[in-house]
Short mmCIF file of C-alpha atoms and ligand atoms in Angstrom, two decimals:
data_model
loop_
_atom_site.label_atom_id
_atom_site.label_comp_id
_atom_site.label_asym_id
_atom_site.label_seq_id
_atom_site.Cartn_x
_atom_site.Cartn_y
_atom_site.Cartn_z
CA UNK A 1 71.29 -99.57 76.80
CA UNK A 2 73.33 -100.01 74.53
CA UNK A 3 74.49 -103.54 73.46
CA UNK A 4 77.74 -103.63 71.36
CA UNK A 5 76.72 -107.51 69.58
CA UNK A 6 74.16 -105.97 67.91
CA UNK A 7 75.99 -103.21 66.06
CA UNK A 8 77.79 -106.06 65.14
CA UNK A 9 75.12 -107.94 63.54
CA UNK A 10 73.77 -104.88 61.97
CA UNK A 11 77.08 -104.83 59.96
CA UNK A 12 77.50 -108.57 59.67
CA UNK A 13 74.18 -108.53 57.84
CA UNK A 14 75.46 -105.74 55.74
CA UNK A 15 72.88 -102.91 56.96
CA UNK A 16 74.04 -99.52 57.32
CA UNK A 17 75.06 -98.22 60.88
CA UNK A 18 73.34 -95.01 62.46
CA UNK A 19 75.50 -91.48 63.02
CA UNK A 20 74.43 -92.65 66.88
CA UNK A 21 75.22 -96.71 66.81
CA UNK A 22 79.13 -95.64 65.51
CA UNK A 23 79.04 -92.58 68.13
CA UNK A 24 78.21 -95.55 70.77
CA UNK A 25 80.58 -98.51 69.56
CA UNK A 26 83.55 -95.73 69.46
CA UNK A 27 82.58 -94.71 73.01
CA UNK A 28 82.33 -98.17 74.32
CA UNK A 29 86.06 -98.33 72.71
CA UNK A 30 87.08 -95.77 74.78
CA UNK A 31 85.74 -96.02 77.34
CA UNK A 32 86.49 -100.09 77.83
CA UNK A 33 82.91 -101.34 78.04
CA UNK A 34 83.53 -102.95 74.56
CA UNK A 35 85.96 -106.10 75.34
CA UNK A 36 88.63 -106.70 71.84
CA UNK A 37 86.65 -109.81 70.92
CA UNK A 38 83.58 -106.84 70.07
CA UNK A 39 86.18 -104.79 68.21
CA UNK A 40 87.53 -108.22 65.98
CA UNK A 41 83.82 -108.52 65.10
CA UNK A 42 83.49 -105.29 64.08
CA UNK A 43 86.09 -104.75 62.06
CA UNK A 44 85.58 -107.91 60.08
CA UNK A 45 81.79 -107.19 59.40
CA UNK A 46 83.13 -103.64 58.21
CA UNK A 47 86.19 -105.83 56.20
CA UNK A 48 83.59 -107.51 54.41
CA UNK A 49 80.72 -105.49 53.99
CA UNK A 50 82.02 -102.00 53.85
CA UNK A 51 80.91 -98.52 55.20
CA UNK A 52 78.42 -95.86 53.11
CA UNK A 53 80.71 -92.91 52.58
CA UNK A 54 78.16 -91.60 55.36
CA UNK A 55 79.50 -94.53 58.01
CA UNK A 56 82.76 -93.64 57.16
CA UNK A 57 82.34 -89.82 58.41
CA UNK A 58 81.23 -90.66 61.58
CA UNK A 59 83.95 -93.23 62.06
CA UNK A 60 86.46 -91.21 61.85
CA UNK A 61 84.67 -88.54 63.93
CA UNK A 62 83.65 -90.64 66.22
CA UNK A 63 87.40 -92.02 66.54
CA UNK A 64 88.83 -88.03 65.90
CA UNK A 65 85.98 -86.96 69.52
CA UNK A 66 87.72 -89.61 71.14
CA UNK A 67 90.53 -87.83 72.66
CA UNK A 68 91.95 -84.74 72.69
CA UNK A 69 91.39 -81.98 70.00
CA UNK A 70 93.69 -79.51 68.85
CA UNK A 71 91.84 -75.78 68.07
CA UNK A 72 94.41 -73.37 66.14
CA UNK A 73 91.50 -70.05 66.19
CA UNK A 74 92.58 -68.74 69.44
CA UNK A 75 96.24 -67.94 68.42
CA UNK A 76 94.77 -66.05 65.20
CA UNK A 77 97.42 -67.50 62.70
CA UNK A 78 97.86 -64.86 59.16
CA UNK A 79 97.80 -68.87 56.98
CA UNK A 80 95.52 -71.95 57.02
CA UNK A 81 96.42 -74.77 58.86
CA UNK A 82 97.72 -77.49 56.47
CA UNK A 83 99.38 -81.03 56.53
CA UNK A 84 99.90 -83.60 54.20
CA UNK A 85 100.32 -87.47 55.02
CA UNK A 86 101.44 -90.26 53.30
CA UNK A 87 100.59 -93.75 53.43
CA UNK A 88 104.29 -94.47 53.84
CA UNK A 89 107.21 -96.15 51.60
CA UNK A 90 111.18 -96.12 51.11
CA UNK A 91 113.59 -93.37 51.38
CA UNK A 92 110.42 -91.12 51.73
CA UNK A 93 111.74 -88.52 52.83
CA UNK A 94 109.60 -85.66 51.85
CA UNK A 95 107.99 -84.36 55.21
CA UNK A 96 110.98 -82.52 56.82
CA UNK A 97 111.27 -80.70 53.64
CA UNK A 98 107.71 -80.22 52.70
CA UNK A 99 106.98 -78.84 56.28
CA UNK A 100 109.33 -76.04 56.10
CA UNK A 101 108.77 -75.08 52.06
CA UNK A 102 104.96 -75.13 52.75
CA UNK A 103 106.10 -73.28 56.23
CA UNK A 104 107.85 -70.34 53.99
CA UNK A 105 104.46 -69.87 51.65
CA UNK A 106 102.99 -68.63 54.69
CA UNK A 107 101.09 -71.99 55.90
CA UNK A 108 101.27 -73.20 59.30
CA UNK A 109 102.05 -77.16 59.63
CA UNK A 110 101.87 -79.27 62.10
CA UNK A 111 102.28 -82.23 61.74
CA UNK A 112 101.99 -85.45 63.91
CA UNK A 113 104.48 -87.78 62.47
CA UNK A 114 105.06 -91.93 63.41
CA UNK A 115 107.41 -94.09 63.79
CA UNK A 116 108.85 -96.68 60.92
CA UNK A 117 105.58 -99.68 60.11
CA UNK A 118 107.13 -102.18 58.89
CA UNK A 119 109.52 -102.37 55.14
CA UNK A 120 108.18 -98.27 55.82
CA UNK A 121 110.34 -95.62 57.29
CA UNK A 122 109.06 -93.62 60.03
CA UNK A 123 109.36 -89.43 59.59
CA UNK A 124 109.12 -89.25 63.63
CA UNK A 125 112.35 -92.21 63.51
CA UNK A 126 114.80 -89.91 61.44
CA UNK A 127 114.01 -86.49 63.36
CA UNK A 128 114.54 -88.55 66.44
CA UNK A 129 118.35 -88.65 65.54
CA UNK A 130 118.64 -85.68 65.29
CA UNK A 131 120.92 -85.05 69.01
CA UNK A 132 118.19 -82.99 71.35
CA UNK A 133 115.55 -83.53 68.89
CA UNK A 134 112.48 -83.45 71.30
CA UNK A 135 109.15 -84.88 69.09
CA UNK A 136 106.85 -85.17 72.16
CA UNK A 137 106.70 -81.17 73.67
CA UNK A 138 103.43 -80.24 75.46
CA UNK A 139 100.93 -79.10 73.42
CA UNK A 140 101.65 -75.32 74.64
CA UNK A 141 104.67 -75.92 73.58
CA UNK A 142 103.68 -77.87 70.03
CA UNK A 143 100.94 -74.45 69.41
CA UNK A 144 104.51 -72.01 69.86
CA UNK A 145 106.85 -73.80 67.94
CA UNK A 146 103.77 -73.57 65.22
CA UNK A 147 103.06 -70.15 65.65
CA UNK A 148 106.81 -68.92 65.68
CA UNK A 149 108.19 -71.16 62.82
CA UNK A 150 105.47 -72.18 61.54
CA UNK A 151 106.18 -75.92 61.76
CA UNK A 152 106.26 -78.59 63.95
CA UNK A 153 106.98 -82.36 63.10
CA UNK A 154 106.23 -84.19 66.31
CA UNK A 155 105.25 -87.88 67.51
CA UNK A 156 101.28 -89.57 68.29
CA UNK A 157 100.81 -88.86 71.84
CA UNK A 158 98.84 -91.23 73.94
CA UNK A 159 95.29 -88.49 74.08
CA UNK A 160 95.02 -88.15 69.98
CA UNK A 161 92.62 -90.50 68.78
CA UNK A 162 92.68 -93.29 71.71
CA UNK A 163 89.79 -95.59 70.07
CA UNK A 164 91.83 -95.19 67.09
CA UNK A 165 94.99 -97.09 68.79
CA UNK A 166 92.89 -99.19 70.24
CA UNK A 167 91.10 -100.11 67.45
CA UNK A 168 94.69 -100.79 65.14
CA UNK A 169 95.54 -102.88 67.32
CA UNK A 170 93.24 -105.38 67.55
CA UNK A 171 92.74 -104.91 63.68
CA UNK A 172 96.76 -105.43 63.10
CA UNK A 173 96.64 -109.23 64.96
CA UNK A 174 92.32 -110.11 63.16
CA UNK A 175 93.62 -109.32 59.80
CA UNK A 176 91.72 -107.09 58.99
CA UNK A 177 94.48 -104.23 58.72
CA UNK A 178 93.24 -104.16 54.66
CA UNK A 179 90.13 -102.51 55.01
CA UNK A 180 89.57 -98.83 53.36
CA UNK A 181 86.81 -97.91 55.36
CA UNK A 182 88.74 -98.45 58.15
CA UNK A 183 92.21 -97.27 56.92
CA UNK A 184 90.46 -94.28 56.09
CA UNK A 185 88.91 -93.39 59.37
CA UNK A 186 92.02 -94.46 60.76
CA UNK A 187 94.23 -91.72 59.25
CA UNK A 188 91.45 -89.60 58.81
CA UNK A 189 90.78 -89.42 62.68
CA UNK A 190 94.30 -88.65 63.59
CA UNK A 191 94.37 -86.11 61.04
CA UNK A 192 91.26 -84.28 61.84
CA UNK A 193 92.09 -84.15 65.95
CA UNK A 194 94.96 -82.08 64.27
CA UNK A 195 92.35 -79.13 63.56
CA UNK A 196 93.36 -79.05 60.64
CA UNK A 197 91.90 -76.82 57.30
CA UNK A 198 93.23 -78.48 54.39
CA UNK A 199 95.22 -82.51 54.20
CA UNK A 200 96.80 -83.66 51.33
CA UNK A 201 97.31 -87.39 51.17
CA UNK A 202 99.91 -89.01 49.18
CA UNK A 203 99.33 -92.43 48.17
CA UNK A 204 101.66 -94.51 47.35
CA UNK A 205 101.67 -96.82 44.33
CA UNK A 206 104.31 -99.67 43.67
CA UNK A 207 106.11 -102.17 44.78
CA UNK A 208 107.23 -100.47 48.08
CA UNK A 209 103.82 -99.31 48.99
CA UNK A 210 101.34 -100.24 51.47
CA UNK A 211 97.97 -101.22 49.33
CA UNK A 212 99.03 -103.67 47.13
CA UNK A 213 97.59 -102.46 43.81
CA UNK A 214 96.97 -98.94 41.71
CA UNK A 215 93.39 -99.54 41.99
CA UNK A 216 93.25 -100.17 46.09
CA UNK A 217 95.51 -96.78 45.94
CA UNK A 218 92.82 -95.29 43.91
CA UNK A 219 90.23 -97.07 45.94
CA UNK A 220 91.69 -95.45 49.00
CA UNK A 221 92.96 -92.27 48.12
CA UNK A 222 88.76 -91.68 46.42
CA UNK A 223 87.82 -92.93 49.78
CA UNK A 224 90.32 -90.31 51.57
CA UNK A 225 89.39 -87.30 49.98
CA UNK A 226 85.27 -87.97 50.45
CA UNK A 227 85.51 -89.05 53.53
CA UNK A 228 87.85 -85.64 54.09
CA UNK A 229 85.87 -83.67 52.46
CA UNK A 230 82.40 -84.78 54.20
CA UNK A 231 84.21 -84.55 57.68
CA UNK A 232 84.83 -80.77 56.92
CA UNK A 233 88.48 -80.24 56.14
CA UNK A 234 89.59 -79.38 52.43
CA UNK A 235 91.87 -83.01 51.78
CA UNK A 236 92.90 -84.09 48.16
CA UNK A 237 95.74 -86.59 47.14
CA UNK A 238 98.27 -87.35 44.44
CA UNK A 239 98.50 -91.63 43.81
CA UNK A 240 102.72 -91.02 43.65
CA UNK A 241 105.25 -93.79 42.28
CA UNK A 242 106.56 -96.36 45.14
CA UNK A 243 108.30 -99.13 42.56
CA UNK A 244 111.99 -96.90 44.11
CA UNK A 245 113.05 -96.06 46.93
CA UNK A 246 112.17 -92.21 46.33
CA UNK A 247 115.35 -90.34 47.38
CA UNK A 248 118.78 -91.84 47.07
CA UNK A 249 119.00 -92.74 51.19
CA UNK A 250 117.05 -94.94 53.04
CA UNK A 251 117.41 -94.82 57.35
CA UNK A 252 117.40 -92.41 59.46
CA UNK A 253 120.03 -89.93 60.17
CA UNK A 254 121.10 -90.83 56.27
CA UNK A 255 117.92 -89.26 55.61
CA UNK A 256 117.91 -86.18 57.54
CA UNK A 257 121.47 -85.51 55.69
CA UNK A 258 119.77 -85.02 52.75
CA UNK A 259 116.77 -83.62 52.96
CA UNK A 260 119.05 -80.80 54.92
CA UNK A 261 121.01 -80.99 52.02
CA UNK A 262 117.83 -80.72 49.97
CA UNK A 263 117.17 -77.69 51.89
CA UNK A 264 120.35 -76.42 50.97
CA UNK A 265 120.30 -76.70 47.37
CA UNK A 266 123.50 -78.82 47.74
CA UNK A 267 122.27 -81.48 45.87
CA UNK A 268 118.08 -82.60 45.05
CA UNK A 269 117.21 -86.08 43.81
CA UNK A 270 115.27 -84.79 40.86
CA UNK A 271 112.38 -88.02 41.56
CA UNK A 272 112.42 -86.71 45.30
CA UNK A 273 112.40 -83.47 44.59
CA UNK A 274 109.63 -83.69 41.92
CA UNK A 275 107.06 -85.45 44.34
CA UNK A 276 108.03 -82.43 47.21
CA UNK A 277 107.25 -80.02 45.08
CA UNK A 278 103.73 -81.90 43.47
CA UNK A 279 102.38 -82.51 47.20
CA UNK A 280 103.29 -78.97 48.30
CA UNK A 281 101.76 -77.21 45.18
CA UNK A 282 98.49 -79.52 46.28
CA UNK A 283 99.03 -77.79 49.93
CA UNK A 284 98.94 -74.19 48.52
CA UNK A 285 96.41 -74.86 46.13
CA UNK A 286 94.15 -76.31 48.69
CA UNK A 287 95.30 -73.94 51.26
CA UNK A 288 94.33 -71.49 49.54
CA UNK A 289 98.18 -69.91 49.16
CA UNK A 290 98.08 -69.96 45.33
CA UNK A 291 95.53 -69.58 42.82
CA UNK A 292 96.57 -72.65 40.85
CA UNK A 293 100.22 -75.17 40.69
CA UNK A 294 101.98 -72.58 38.41
CA UNK A 295 102.00 -69.68 41.12
CA UNK A 296 102.46 -72.56 43.57
CA UNK A 297 105.02 -74.29 42.32
CA UNK A 298 106.79 -70.76 42.06
CA UNK A 299 106.01 -69.15 45.14
CA UNK A 300 107.92 -73.02 46.55
CA UNK A 301 111.08 -72.14 44.63
CA UNK A 302 111.56 -69.27 45.83
CA UNK A 303 111.64 -70.16 49.03
CA UNK A 304 113.87 -73.07 48.17
CA UNK A 305 116.41 -70.49 46.31
CA UNK A 306 116.03 -67.48 49.26
CA UNK A 307 117.32 -70.22 52.07
CA UNK A 308 113.71 -69.54 53.60
CA UNK A 309 112.88 -73.17 53.54
CA UNK A 310 116.78 -74.54 54.80
CA UNK A 311 116.46 -71.77 58.04
CA UNK A 312 112.83 -72.71 58.60
CA UNK A 313 113.88 -76.70 59.24
CA UNK A 314 117.13 -74.85 61.25
CA UNK A 315 114.74 -73.16 63.60
CA UNK A 316 112.14 -75.39 64.15
CA UNK A 317 114.94 -77.84 65.40
CA UNK A 318 116.33 -75.54 67.73
CA UNK A 319 112.95 -75.03 68.99
CA UNK A 320 112.37 -78.46 69.64
CA UNK A 321 115.83 -79.25 71.51
CA UNK A 322 118.09 -79.88 68.81
CA UNK A 323 121.59 -77.69 67.77
CA UNK A 324 121.47 -74.43 67.02
CA UNK A 325 123.94 -75.10 64.21
CA UNK A 326 122.24 -78.38 62.77
CA UNK A 327 122.70 -76.73 59.30
CA UNK A 328 126.13 -75.89 59.26
CA UNK A 329 127.35 -78.94 61.08
CA UNK A 330 124.25 -81.91 61.14
CA UNK A 331 127.71 -84.35 60.19
CA UNK A 332 129.44 -83.38 63.00
CA UNK A 333 125.80 -84.08 65.07
CA UNK A 334 125.22 -87.29 63.27
CA UNK A 335 127.80 -89.80 63.61
CA UNK A 336 128.34 -92.23 60.60
CA UNK A 337 127.86 -95.90 60.92
CA UNK A 338 131.44 -97.64 61.07
CA UNK A 339 131.01 -99.46 58.09
CA UNK A 340 129.97 -97.84 54.66
CA UNK A 341 131.06 -100.04 51.69
CA UNK A 342 128.94 -100.84 47.89
CA UNK A 343 127.34 -104.07 47.45
CA UNK A 344 128.48 -104.72 43.71
CA UNK A 345 126.46 -105.70 40.43
CA UNK A 346 126.69 -109.15 39.54
CA UNK A 347 126.58 -109.30 35.76
CA UNK A 348 125.68 -106.27 33.67
CA UNK A 349 122.54 -105.05 32.98
CA UNK A 350 119.81 -102.47 33.09
CA UNK A 351 118.08 -102.03 36.33
CA UNK A 352 114.58 -103.56 35.46
CA UNK A 353 113.24 -103.45 38.60
CA UNK A 354 113.10 -103.46 42.63
CA UNK A 355 111.28 -105.34 44.83
CA UNK A 356 111.07 -102.12 47.08
CA UNK A 357 109.53 -103.61 50.62
CA UNK A 358 112.44 -105.79 50.55
CA UNK A 359 114.77 -103.31 50.40
CA UNK A 360 112.80 -101.72 53.13
CA UNK A 361 112.95 -104.47 55.30
CA UNK A 362 116.76 -104.86 54.47
CA UNK A 363 117.12 -101.16 56.57
CA UNK A 364 115.19 -102.92 59.20
CA UNK A 365 117.76 -105.67 59.54
CA UNK A 366 120.21 -103.70 59.46
CA UNK A 367 118.79 -101.58 63.10
CA UNK A 368 116.98 -98.69 60.82
CA UNK A 369 113.56 -100.37 62.17
CA UNK A 370 112.41 -102.25 64.69
CA UNK A 371 111.35 -105.57 64.95
CA UNK A 372 109.51 -105.58 68.42
CA UNK A 373 108.13 -102.36 69.23
CA UNK A 374 110.28 -101.88 72.73
CA UNK A 375 113.37 -102.43 69.78
CA UNK A 376 115.96 -99.02 70.15
CA UNK A 377 116.94 -97.83 66.64
CA UNK A 378 120.30 -97.47 64.93
CA UNK A 379 120.38 -93.96 63.16
CA UNK A 380 123.33 -94.14 62.35
CA UNK A 381 122.61 -97.50 59.38
CA UNK A 382 120.64 -97.60 56.46
CA UNK A 383 121.50 -97.68 52.56
CA UNK A 384 122.86 -94.78 49.99
CA UNK A 385 123.30 -94.03 45.98
CA UNK A 386 121.48 -96.58 44.92
CA UNK A 387 120.86 -97.24 41.01
CA UNK A 388 117.67 -95.97 39.37
CA UNK A 389 114.88 -97.78 37.28
CA UNK A 390 116.41 -97.78 34.13
CA UNK A 391 119.51 -97.09 34.77
CA UNK A 392 122.41 -99.42 32.52
CA UNK A 393 125.39 -100.60 35.21
CA UNK A 394 128.55 -102.84 33.97
CA UNK A 395 129.45 -105.86 36.16
CA UNK A 396 131.34 -104.74 39.66
CA UNK A 397 129.35 -101.04 40.04
CA UNK A 398 127.97 -100.65 43.04
CA UNK A 399 124.03 -101.52 43.04
CA UNK A 400 123.96 -98.53 46.35
CA UNK A 401 126.58 -98.31 49.80
CA UNK A 402 125.09 -99.97 52.83
CA UNK A 403 125.34 -98.15 56.19
CA UNK A 404 126.21 -100.90 58.89
CA UNK A 405 126.73 -101.29 62.51
CA UNK A 406 129.24 -104.81 61.99
CA UNK A 407 130.44 -107.53 59.09
CA UNK A 408 127.47 -109.27 60.22
CA UNK A 409 124.75 -106.98 59.22
CA UNK A 410 126.47 -105.76 56.05
CA UNK A 411 126.26 -109.66 54.59
CA UNK A 412 122.77 -109.47 55.73
CA UNK A 413 121.73 -106.00 53.99
CA UNK A 414 124.02 -107.23 50.68
CA UNK A 415 121.89 -109.84 50.69
CA UNK A 416 118.86 -108.35 50.73
CA UNK A 417 119.63 -106.06 48.46
CA UNK A 418 121.22 -108.30 45.76
CA UNK A 419 117.14 -110.55 46.01
CA UNK A 420 115.63 -106.70 45.80
CA UNK A 421 117.72 -105.08 42.40
CA UNK A 422 116.70 -107.29 39.17
CA UNK A 423 119.21 -106.48 36.61
CA UNK A 424 117.22 -107.78 32.92
CA UNK A 425 118.62 -107.36 29.35
CA UNK A 426 116.23 -104.17 28.46
CA UNK A 427 115.56 -100.54 30.33
CA UNK A 428 111.62 -101.34 31.30
CA UNK A 429 109.71 -97.97 30.29
CA UNK A 430 110.09 -94.65 32.30
CA UNK A 431 106.69 -95.08 35.39
CA UNK A 432 105.49 -91.49 36.06
CA UNK A 433 106.44 -89.90 39.54
CA UNK A 434 102.59 -88.86 40.65
CA UNK A 435 99.96 -91.13 39.04
CA UNK A 436 96.81 -89.32 39.86
CA UNK A 437 96.06 -86.61 41.44
CA UNK A 438 92.23 -86.71 42.91
CA UNK A 439 90.30 -83.72 44.24
CA UNK A 440 86.84 -83.74 45.46
CA UNK A 441 84.13 -82.93 42.72
N1 LIG B 501 97.76 -95.88 59.18
C1 LIG B 501 97.00 -95.76 59.74
O1 LIG B 501 97.14 -94.86 60.57
N2 LIG B 501 96.25 -96.35 60.20
C2 LIG B 501 96.06 -97.94 58.85
O2 LIG B 501 94.83 -98.13 59.23
C3 LIG B 501 96.95 -97.95 58.02
C4 LIG B 501 97.76 -97.09 57.96
#
């Protein structure tokens, strides 16, 4: 008979779990025969003792198999099924552009995205700012849009890796989220269930990143690349910069607006552009749509310049229930916040550092993120036109514009932003946008 406590004991004592141990334990999580206390004990044992690569692959696969697995082979798609996943950040609107750009280059992107988590924004929330957009189509509808448009960005349904959902909820309240092995299994279980041929992971590093240090970001990226490949999906990772908001904006409809303007070529934040291009290029290379990064970048630039990526985004929005004229009339479809006013620098100086997590929390407190899972978002609120690290500003110049629903929330965001943006007497040295690329050896 399967005894969960014996598996917990093994991991507690530093032994490796077999494939069967892991499969039985995860099956028990899914059917409810393993208790929350037992999940908590096992994840704490993993937190302290880690997992060997092989165990980690078995864990990711067992959690993948706890629910529905998407299949694409019967559709005979004329290109690879590829996706990107980010550990999350502030102003990280990359997915909205990346999906259509990669689709325009021949990839098929079934992107299952999440809601905002903590200080980080969620792709699902940004798209939900589009009136009529249905992020929960039926599986058949999802497949149809991916096939016909090349990309569909939707939300996670409860039948996808349900074991992870339960494990994550327990980890969240038992101080066991911060285990590289468990984070890897958790992220990959959902991506593997999407039936991908290739995956590129964007692991952020910096003051707005999920991982606390550069070393931990690298450790996570290396682990995901090894486990992803071990589980049969061509996986690589980029470590990218998150010591300031990536886009010019942070907030749901405001970021969606920036993504549309980027795709149409109205304006492109250079930092956002570089990170987006680097991730897209990696997807084309790993997905075998380009022989190297230079060829990939050429294709992607053509997809932008020809208007094809913008057209694909518009078709995806319409196919999922949004307005047919969204690309032309996005401003009239997404209401602005009643208050849009700058927060002003109290002294002159160089922008020396940013508490990017604090900036994300300011968006959250404005109503752009949730305090409780059941909270309704105010899609209108957020921040725009940030100063950048290293920029010299005068006293009284804008640090950013706050988009607020009322005066109280404006004042709160103003206080948070002033605390989060440090002004210094000298410019800090410039940071790279992509720190490292990690591929399977
Ligand atoms: N995101 C996930 O999906 N899982 C984790 O464990 C951490 C971040």
